[in-house]
Coordinates of C-alpha atoms and ligand atoms in Angstrom, one line a residue:
X1 CA 17.4 -21.3 9.8
X2 CA 15.3 -19.7 12.3
X3 CA 11.7 -20.7 12.6
X4 CA 8.8 -18.2 12.6
X5 CA 7.9 -18.3 16.5
X6 CA 5.3 -15.9 15.8
X7 CA 3.0 -18.4 14.2
X8 CA 2.5 -20.0 10.7
X9 CA 2.6 -17.4 7.8
X10 CA 3.4 -14.6 10.1
X11 CA 5.5 -12.1 7.9
X12 CA 9.4 -11.2 8.8
X13 CA 9.8 -8.1 7.0
X14 CA 5.9 -7.0 6.7
X15 CA 4.0 -5.2 9.7
X16 CA 1.1 -7.5 11.0
X17 CA -0.5 -7.0 14.2
X18 CA 0.2 -9.4 16.9
X19 CA -3.3 -10.3 17.5
X20 CA -6.8 -9.8 15.8
X21 CA -8.0 -7.8 12.8
X22 CA -6.6 -5.2 10.8
X23 CA -7.2 -3.3 7.5
X24 CA -6.4 0.3 6.1
X25 CA -3.3 2.0 7.0
X26 CA -4.3 5.3 8.8
X27 CA -2.4 8.5 10.0
X28 CA 0.7 7.6 8.5
X29 CA 3.3 10.3 9.6
X30 CA 7.0 11.1 10.7
X31 CA 7.4 13.0 13.8
X32 CA 10.4 13.5 16.0
X33 CA 12.7 10.6 14.6
X34 CA 9.7 7.9 14.6
X35 CA 7.3 6.7 11.8
X36 CA 4.1 6.2 12.8
X37 CA 1.5 3.5 11.5
X38 CA -2.2 3.6 12.8
X39 CA -4.5 1.2 11.3
X40 CA -8.0 0.0 11.1
X41 CA -8.3 -2.5 14.0
X42 CA -10.5 -4.8 15.8
X43 CA -9.2 -5.6 18.9
X44 CA -11.6 -8.3 19.7
X45 CA -11.8 -10.4 16.7
X46 CA -9.8 -11.4 13.6
X47 CA -12.6 -10.5 11.5
X48 CA -13.4 -6.9 10.8
X49 CA -15.9 -5.3 13.4
X50 CA -16.0 -2.1 15.4
X51 CA -13.1 -0.2 14.1
X52 CA -10.3 1.4 16.3
X53 CA -7.2 2.8 15.4
X54 CA -4.3 0.4 16.5
X55 CA -0.8 2.1 16.4
X56 CA 3.0 0.9 16.0
X57 CA 6.1 3.1 15.6
X58 CA 9.3 2.4 13.7
X59 CA 12.7 4.2 13.1
X60 CA 13.5 2.4 10.1
X61 CA 9.8 1.5 8.4
X62 CA 10.5 -2.1 8.7
X63 CA 11.0 -3.0 12.2
X64 CA 7.6 -2.1 13.9
X65 CA 6.9 -1.9 17.6
X66 CA 2.9 -2.0 18.5
X67 CA 1.8 0.1 21.0
X68 CA -1.4 0.8 22.6
X69 CA -4.7 1.4 20.8
X70 CA -4.5 5.2 19.7
X71 CA -8.3 5.6 19.0
X72 CA -11.4 3.9 20.6
X73 CA -15.5 4.3 19.2
X74 CA -17.4 6.9 21.3
X75 CA -21.1 8.3 21.0
X76 CA -20.2 9.6 17.5
X77 CA -19.4 6.1 16.0
X78 CA -16.7 3.9 15.0
X79 CA -13.0 5.1 14.1
X80 CA -13.1 4.7 10.1
X81 CA -9.9 5.5 8.1
X82 CA -8.1 8.7 8.0
X83 CA -4.8 10.8 8.2
X84 CA -2.7 12.5 10.9
X85 CA -0.5 16.0 10.3
X86 CA 1.9 17.8 12.5
X87 CA 0.2 21.3 13.3
X88 CA 3.4 23.1 13.2
X89 CA 2.1 26.5 13.6
X90 CA -0.5 25.8 16.3
X91 CA -3.6 26.5 13.7
X92 CA -5.8 24.6 15.9
X93 CA -4.9 26.3 19.1
X94 CA -4.2 22.7 20.4
X95 CA -0.6 23.2 21.0
X96 CA 0.4 26.5 22.8
X97 CA 4.1 25.2 23.5
X98 CA 5.4 22.8 21.3
X99 CA 4.0 21.3 17.8
X100 CA 1.9 17.9 18.1
X101 CA -0.1 15.8 16.1
X102 CA -3.6 16.0 15.0
X103 CA -5.5 12.8 13.8
X104 CA -8.3 13.5 11.0
X105 CA -10.6 10.5 10.7
X106 CA -14.0 9.2 9.9
X107 CA -16.9 8.5 12.5
X108 CA -19.1 5.7 11.4
X109 CA -22.6 5.5 13.3
X110 CA -24.9 2.6 12.7
X111 CA -28.6 3.9 13.3
X112 CA -31.3 1.8 14.5
X113 CA -32.2 0.4 11.4
X114 CA -29.6 -0.9 9.1
X115 CA -29.7 1.7 6.3
X116 CA -29.2 4.5 9.0
X117 CA -25.7 4.9 8.6
X118 CA -23.9 8.4 9.3
X119 CA -20.1 9.1 8.5
X120 CA -18.7 12.3 9.5
X121 CA -15.3 13.8 9.9
X122 CA -13.7 13.9 13.6
X123 CA -10.3 15.3 15.0
X124 CA -8.1 14.3 18.0
X125 CA -5.0 15.6 19.1
X126 CA -1.7 14.3 21.1
X127 CA 0.7 16.2 23.0
X128 CA 3.2 13.1 23.6
X129 CA 4.2 11.9 20.3
X130 CA 0.7 9.9 19.5
X131 CA 0.7 7.7 23.0
X132 CA -2.3 9.5 24.1
X133 CA -5.1 11.3 22.2
X134 CA -7.7 13.7 23.2
X135 CA -10.8 14.0 21.1
X136 CA -11.8 17.5 19.9
X137 CA -14.7 18.6 22.2
X138 CA -16.6 20.2 19.0
X139 CA -16.6 16.6 16.9
X140 CA -17.7 16.4 14.2
X141 CA -16.0 18.8 12.5
X142 CA -17.8 17.9 8.9
X143 CA -21.0 16.4 9.0
X144 CA -22.5 14.2 6.2
X145 CA -24.4 16.0 3.7
X146 CA -26.5 13.8 1.5
X147 CA -24.1 11.1 0.8
X148 CA -23.8 8.1 2.7
X149 CA -20.3 7.1 1.7
X150 CA -18.5 10.1 3.1
X151 CA -15.0 9.1 4.4
X152 CA -11.6 8.5 4.9
X153 CA -10.0 12.3 5.0
X154 CA -6.5 12.8 4.0
X155 CA -5.2 16.2 4.9
X156 CA -1.9 18.0 4.2
X157 CA -0.7 21.7 4.4
X158 CA -1.1 23.4 1.0
X159 CA 1.9 25.5 1.1
X160 CA 1.1 27.8 -2.1
X161 CA -2.5 28.7 -0.4
X162 CA -1.5 29.0 3.2
X163 CA -4.3 26.4 4.3
X164 CA -5.0 22.5 5.2
X165 CA -6.6 20.7 2.1
X166 CA -8.8 17.6 2.7
X167 CA -9.6 15.0 0.1
X168 CA -12.5 12.9 1.2
X169 CA -14.0 9.9 -0.5
X170 CA -17.8 10.6 -1.2
X171 CA -19.5 8.0 -3.0
X172 CA -18.0 7.6 -6.4
X173 CA -16.4 11.0 -6.2
X174 CA -13.4 12.6 -4.5
X175 CA -14.4 15.9 -2.6
X176 CA -12.0 18.7 -1.8
X177 CA -12.4 20.7 1.5
X178 CA -10.0 23.6 2.8
X179 CA -9.2 25.1 6.2
X180 CA -7.4 27.5 8.3
X181 CA -7.3 25.3 11.5
X182 CA -8.5 21.8 10.9
X183 CA -11.7 22.5 12.6
X184 CA -13.7 25.0 10.1
X185 CA -13.9 23.4 6.6
X186 CA -15.0 24.7 3.2
X187 CA -16.3 22.4 0.5
X188 CA -14.3 23.4 -2.6
X189 CA -15.0 21.0 -5.3
X190 CA -15.9 17.3 -6.2
X191 CA -13.9 15.5 -9.0
X192 CA -14.7 11.8 -10.7
X193 CA -18.0 11.8 -12.2
X194 CA -17.5 9.9 -15.7
X195 CA -13.8 9.4 -15.2
X196 CA -11.7 6.5 -14.0
X197 CA -12.8 3.2 -12.6
X198 CA -16.2 3.0 -11.1
X199 CA -16.7 -0.7 -10.1
X200 CA -17.2 -0.1 -6.5
X201 CA -17.5 2.9 -4.0
X202 CA -14.5 4.9 -3.7
X203 CA -12.4 5.4 -0.6
X204 CA -8.9 6.2 0.9
X205 CA -7.9 8.8 -1.5
X206 CA -4.6 10.5 -1.1
X207 CA -3.2 13.7 -3.1
X208 CA 0.4 14.9 -3.4
X209 CA 2.9 16.6 -5.7
X210 CA 5.8 14.3 -7.3
X211 CA 8.6 16.0 -9.3
X212 CA 8.6 13.8 -12.7
X213 CA 11.9 11.9 -12.8
X214 CA 14.4 13.4 -15.3
X215 CA 12.2 16.3 -16.2
X216 CA 11.9 20.0 -14.9
X217 CA 8.2 19.2 -14.1
X218 CA 6.0 18.4 -11.4
X219 CA 2.4 17.2 -11.1
X220 CA -0.1 16.2 -8.8
X221 CA -1.0 12.6 -8.1
X222 CA -4.4 11.6 -6.8
X223 CA -4.6 7.9 -5.4
X224 CA -8.3 6.5 -5.3
X225 CA -9.0 3.1 -4.0
X226 CA -12.2 1.3 -5.5
X227 CA -14.1 -1.1 -3.2
X228 CA -15.0 -4.5 -4.0
X229 CA -18.2 -5.2 -6.1
X230 CA -19.3 -8.9 -6.3
X231 CA -20.3 -8.4 -9.8
X232 CA -16.8 -7.8 -11.0
X233 CA -13.8 -10.4 -10.7
X234 CA -11.4 -8.0 -9.5
X235 CA -12.3 -7.4 -5.9
X236 CA -10.9 -4.2 -4.3
X237 CA -8.1 -2.3 -6.3
X238 CA -6.6 1.2 -6.5
X239 CA -6.2 3.5 -9.3
X240 CA -4.7 6.9 -9.7
X241 CA -5.0 10.0 -11.7
X242 CA -2.1 12.5 -12.8
X243 CA -2.6 16.0 -13.4
X244 CA -3.2 19.7 -12.0
X245 CA -4.5 21.1 -8.8
X246 CA -4.8 24.4 -8.2
X247 CA -5.6 24.7 -4.4
X248 CA -9.3 24.2 -5.2
X249 CA -10.1 21.8 -8.1
X250 CA -8.2 18.7 -9.4
X251 CA -7.6 18.4 -13.3
X252 CA -6.2 14.9 -14.7
X253 CA -4.2 14.8 -17.9
X254 CA -5.6 11.7 -19.0
X255 CA -9.0 9.9 -19.3
X256 CA -7.3 6.5 -19.5
X257 CA -7.4 4.1 -16.3
X258 CA -4.1 3.6 -14.2
X259 CA -3.8 1.0 -11.7
X260 CA -1.2 1.2 -9.1
X261 CA -0.8 -2.5 -8.6
X262 CA -1.5 -5.4 -11.0
X263 CA -2.0 -7.6 -8.1
X264 CA -5.2 -8.7 -5.8
X265 CA -3.3 -7.5 -2.8
X266 CA -2.5 -3.8 -2.2
X267 CA -5.6 -1.7 -1.3
X268 CA -6.2 1.6 0.6
X269 CA -2.8 2.4 0.7
X270 CA -1.9 6.0 1.2
X271 CA 1.6 8.2 1.8
X272 CA 3.3 9.3 5.0
X273 CA 2.6 13.0 6.0
X274 CA 5.8 15.4 7.1
X275 CA 8.7 13.3 6.0
X276 CA 11.3 15.7 6.2
X277 CA 12.4 17.8 3.3
X278 CA 15.8 16.8 3.4
X279 CA 14.7 13.2 3.1
X280 CA 12.2 14.5 0.3
X281 CA 10.8 11.0 -0.4
X282 CA 6.9 10.2 -0.9
X283 CA 6.6 7.1 1.0
X284 CA 3.7 5.0 0.5
X285 CA 2.6 1.7 2.0
X286 CA -1.1 -0.2 1.4
X287 CA -3.1 -2.8 3.2
X288 CA -1.6 -6.2 1.6
X289 CA -5.3 -7.8 1.2
X290 CA -8.2 -7.6 -0.9
X291 CA -11.9 -7.2 0.5
X292 CA -13.1 -10.2 -1.7
X293 CA -11.2 -12.6 0.9
X294 CA -9.6 -10.5 3.5
X295 CA -11.7 -12.0 6.3
X296 CA -11.2 -15.6 5.3
X297 CA -7.3 -15.8 4.8
X298 CA -6.0 -19.1 6.8
X299 CA -3.9 -17.1 9.4
X300 CA -4.6 -18.1 13.1
X301 CA -5.6 -15.2 15.6
X302 CA -4.1 -12.5 13.5
X303 CA -5.1 -11.2 10.4
X304 CA -3.7 -9.0 7.5
X305 CA -0.5 -7.5 7.0
X306 CA 0.7 -4.3 5.2
X307 CA 2.9 -4.3 1.8
X308 CA 6.3 -3.2 2.4
X309 CA 6.9 0.8 2.4
X310 CA 7.5 2.1 -1.0
X311 CA 9.2 4.9 -2.4
X312 CA 7.1 6.8 -5.3
X313 CA 8.1 8.3 -8.2
X314 CA 6.6 9.6 -11.4
X315 CA 7.9 8.8 -15.0
X316 CA 6.7 10.4 -18.5
X317 CA 6.2 7.7 -20.7
X318 CA 5.0 9.1 -24.3
X319 CA 2.6 11.7 -23.4
X320 CA 1.5 10.2 -19.9
X321 CA 2.7 10.0 -16.4
X322 CA 2.9 6.9 -14.5
X323 CA 3.7 6.0 -10.7
X324 CA 6.8 3.9 -10.4
X325 CA 7.1 2.3 -6.9
X326 CA 9.9 0.4 -5.3
X327 CA 10.5 -0.8 -1.7
X328 CA 12.5 1.9 0.5
X329 CA 16.1 1.6 0.8
X330 CA 15.7 0.7 4.2
X331 CA 15.1 -2.9 3.3
X332 CA 18.6 -3.4 1.9
X333 CA 20.4 -3.8 5.4
X334 CA 18.0 -6.6 6.1
X335 CA 19.8 -8.2 3.3
X336 CA 23.4 -9.6 2.2
X337 CA 23.8 -10.9 -1.1
X338 CA 24.2 -15.0 -1.5
X339 CA 24.0 -16.1 -5.1
X340 CA 25.2 -13.8 -7.7
X341 CA 23.3 -15.0 -11.2
X342 CA 26.0 -15.1 -13.6
X343 CA 25.8 -13.1 -16.4
X344 CA 26.0 -14.2 -20.1
X345 CA 23.9 -17.5 -19.2
X346 CA 21.5 -18.3 -21.6
X347 CA 19.0 -21.5 -21.1
X348 CA 18.4 -23.6 -24.4
X349 CA 15.2 -25.3 -22.9
X350 CA 16.7 -25.5 -19.5
X351 CA 16.1 -24.9 -15.9
X352 CA 18.4 -23.5 -13.4
X353 CA 17.5 -23.9 -9.6
X354 CA 19.3 -21.8 -6.9
X355 CA 18.9 -23.0 -3.4
X356 CA 17.5 -20.5 -1.0
X357 CA 16.1 -22.1 2.3
X358 CA 15.6 -18.7 4.1
X359 CA 12.5 -17.2 5.5
X360 CA 12.7 -14.0 3.4
X361 CA 14.4 -13.2 0.3
X362 CA 15.2 -10.1 -2.3
X363 CA 16.0 -11.4 -5.8
X364 CA 16.3 -9.4 -8.6
X365 CA 17.2 -10.1 -12.5
X366 CA 17.9 -8.8 -15.8
X367 CA 16.3 -10.7 -18.4
X368 CA 17.0 -10.3 -22.2
X369 CA 15.1 -12.7 -24.6
X370 CA 17.1 -14.1 -27.3
X371 CA 14.6 -16.3 -28.8
X372 CA 12.5 -17.9 -26.3
X373 CA 8.8 -18.0 -26.4
X374 CA 8.2 -18.2 -22.6
X375 CA 10.4 -17.4 -19.8
X376 CA 9.6 -18.4 -16.0
X377 CA 10.7 -17.7 -12.6
X378 CA 9.6 -20.3 -10.2
X379 CA 9.4 -19.8 -6.5
X380 CA 9.6 -23.2 -4.8
X381 CA 8.1 -22.7 -1.3
X382 CA 8.3 -26.5 -0.7
X383 CA 8.3 -29.7 -2.4
X384 CA 4.8 -29.5 -3.3
X385 CA 4.2 -25.8 -3.3
X386 CA 5.5 -23.0 -5.8
X387 CA 4.3 -19.7 -7.1
X388 CA 5.2 -19.1 -10.8
X389 CA 6.0 -15.7 -12.7
X390 CA 5.7 -16.3 -16.2
X391 CA 6.7 -14.3 -19.0
X392 CA 4.7 -14.7 -22.4
X393 CA 7.0 -13.4 -24.9
X394 CA 4.1 -13.5 -27.7
X395 CA 1.4 -11.7 -25.4
X396 CA 3.9 -9.2 -23.7
X397 CA 2.4 -10.3 -20.4
X398 CA 3.8 -11.1 -17.1
X399 CA 1.8 -13.4 -15.0
X400 CA 1.7 -14.5 -11.6
X401 CA 0.4 -18.0 -11.0
X402 CA -0.8 -19.0 -7.2
X403 CA -2.7 -21.8 -7.7
X404 CA 0.0 -24.1 -6.7
X405 CA 1.5 -21.9 -3.9
X406 CA -0.4 -23.6 -0.8
X407 CA -3.6 -23.0 0.8
X408 CA -6.0 -21.5 -1.6
X409 CA -9.3 -22.9 -0.9
X410 CA -10.6 -20.1 1.4
X411 CA -11.9 -18.2 -1.7
X412 CA -12.9 -19.3 -5.4
X413 CA -11.0 -15.8 -6.3
X414 CA -7.9 -16.7 -4.9
X415 CA -6.7 -19.1 -7.4
X416 CA -7.1 -16.7 -10.4
X417 CA -4.0 -15.5 -12.2
X418 CA -2.7 -12.1 -11.6
X419 CA -1.2 -10.6 -14.9
X420 CA 0.1 -7.1 -16.3
X421 CA 1.0 -6.1 -19.9
X422 CA 4.3 -4.7 -20.2
X423 CA 5.9 -2.7 -22.7
X424 CA 9.4 -3.7 -24.2
X425 CA 9.2 -7.2 -22.7
X426 CA 12.3 -8.2 -24.6
X427 CA 14.1 -6.3 -21.8
X428 CA 13.0 -7.0 -18.2
X429 CA 14.2 -6.5 -14.9
X430 CA 12.2 -8.3 -12.2
X431 CA 12.6 -7.6 -8.5
X432 CA 11.0 -10.2 -6.5
X433 CA 10.5 -9.9 -2.6
X434 CA 9.4 -13.0 -0.8
X435 CA 8.2 -13.2 2.8
X436 CA 6.4 -15.9 4.5
X437 CA 3.1 -15.2 3.2
X438 CA 3.7 -12.6 0.2
X439 CA 5.2 -12.0 -3.1
X440 CA 5.7 -8.6 -4.1
X441 CA 6.9 -8.1 -7.6
X442 CA 8.4 -5.0 -9.2
X443 CA 9.0 -4.8 -12.9
X444 CA 11.7 -2.4 -14.8
X445 CA 12.4 -0.4 -11.4
X446 CA 9.1 -0.3 -10.3
X447 CA 7.3 0.5 -13.3
X448 CA 4.7 -2.0 -12.7
X449 CA 3.8 -3.7 -9.5
X450 CA 2.3 -6.9 -8.6
X451 CA 1.5 -7.4 -5.0
X452 CA 0.4 -11.1 -4.0
X453 CA -0.4 -13.1 -0.9
X454 CA 0.4 -16.7 -0.6
X455 CA -0.1 -19.4 1.9
X456 CA 2.7 -21.9 1.5
X457 CA 4.3 -24.1 4.4
X458 CA 8.0 -22.3 3.5
X459 CA 8.6 -18.9 2.2
X460 CA 11.3 -20.4 -0.3
X461 CA 13.3 -23.5 -0.6
X462 CA 14.8 -22.5 -3.8
X463 CA 14.2 -20.4 -7.1
X464 CA 14.1 -22.0 -10.7
X465 CA 14.7 -20.2 -13.9
X466 CA 13.3 -22.1 -17.1
X467 CA 13.0 -20.7 -20.7
X468 CA 10.6 -22.4 -22.9
X469 CA 11.4 -23.0 -26.5
X470 CA 14.3 -20.8 -27.0
X471 CA 16.9 -18.8 -24.8
X472 CA 17.3 -15.8 -22.8
X473 CA 20.3 -14.3 -21.4
X474 CA 20.3 -13.4 -17.6
X475 CA 22.7 -10.4 -16.6
X476 CA 23.9 -8.8 -13.1
X477 CA 21.2 -10.7 -11.1
X478 CA 21.4 -11.9 -7.4
X479 CA 19.5 -13.6 -4.7
X480 CA 19.9 -11.8 -1.2
X481 CA 19.4 -13.8 1.9
X482 CA 18.7 -12.1 5.4
X483 CA 21.8 -10.3 6.6
X484 CA 22.9 -12.0 9.7
X485 CA 21.9 -9.1 12.2
X486 CA 18.3 -9.7 11.3
X487 CA 18.5 -13.5 10.8
X488 CA 19.5 -14.0 14.5
X489 CA 17.2 -11.3 16.1
Ligands
LIG501 C1 -11.4 0.9 3.0 C2 -12.4 0.9 4.0 C3 -12.6 2.5 4.2 C4 -13.4 2.5 5.7 C5 -12.4 1.6 6.3 C6 -13.3 0.9 7.4 O1 -10.7 -0.4 3.4 O2 -13.8 0.5 3.6 O3 -13.5 3.3 3.3 O4 -13.0 3.6 6.3 O5 -12.3 0.6 5.3 O6 -12.8 -0.3 8.1

């Protein structure tokens, strides 16, 4: 087995910076054959500090090459989160010859006194595929109004209205702005008061349209991350709304709370801009951490990693619409099937263990309950370390238990179980992607996602399946190991 030369806990399949601190993904965009991942970055320390935009590029969304820092703080402040677009029609006037990239981001300025914080929106442009950037001389392009929290612009071209739209987090609401040229912005509307989850400040919004699976219908999805608040157990998490957007205002179809992920470790995620129409996917990735303990996780010299990029889709169940997510198909070439998990196997109060011993794993099983009260998948990281995924048939809850998963004592909150209540628990598909320090669980083809960090000595020595008080049948499952190409890289 290849040893991870880059240091303990460093992921193989997930992006992590070589050194120092990272948080939110920023400026996700596809341009001229490359995916760009910019990110909140502190180049001088492995804890949060003055924010820059770090930069990496990839041809396949999995294998990333880290490049030089893209944006540095200046007299207007640190560079907080934001987005990027291709200005195809030269609406800005920055690209008289060929189209280029524009980054739209928040400037965060600390005044003399601690309470004197100003957040404004700035732009910068690049003529060389994102390698170097020129800040617009008229920055900031949107000055903060009365709100202190005024950040994380996500911009897209609205085809119908033929203008740019910005969604901006403004305290515990989302504000919508429009512009003909990315420079002059007009306030359109504000959404969020009295609806959704308000346990913390709203951050990192995204707005996009998705086709409803198997239906002749499209809906708008508004993602909103909700910041950590010590008064609540959950830490930071992400919610979404599904509804209509008429180019000026957003109206949700529901007043229920929808969480994007039931694990603790998926925050501030947004989607890629300018994915070619012929591809047509809505690809998303999040920061795989939680503000509750992000600065304390036990990595050395580097901190934080992103989730796997995921393809989003929308499913109508009953009268409501739900976002589904699955890892992008590009990860398939990183795996080859190792063990097929036999169909028609039942476990009468038994445990069956499959040896693995690989640095990263993709496992999928279909579980049909016969009469078991519980079923457990145990990821045995090493002799003494394991993470359990437990299905409780009486409560319809799937629970990820990481209390024995390795190092957990850096935060009192890390030990808590993570759980999701699922519909139709008697027939489940679990897809489990294990990397050096994470487990991403996708239930029923991505209907529910649960993303969780773990800090074991090894990724996975073996996987066990146990049924408790009765039996289940496993069908068409597999455990996939790294493909030869990727194991020997
Ligand atoms: C979300 C966030 C953003 C902000 C950035 C600062 O994690 O708090 O709202 O722009 O991080 O690094």
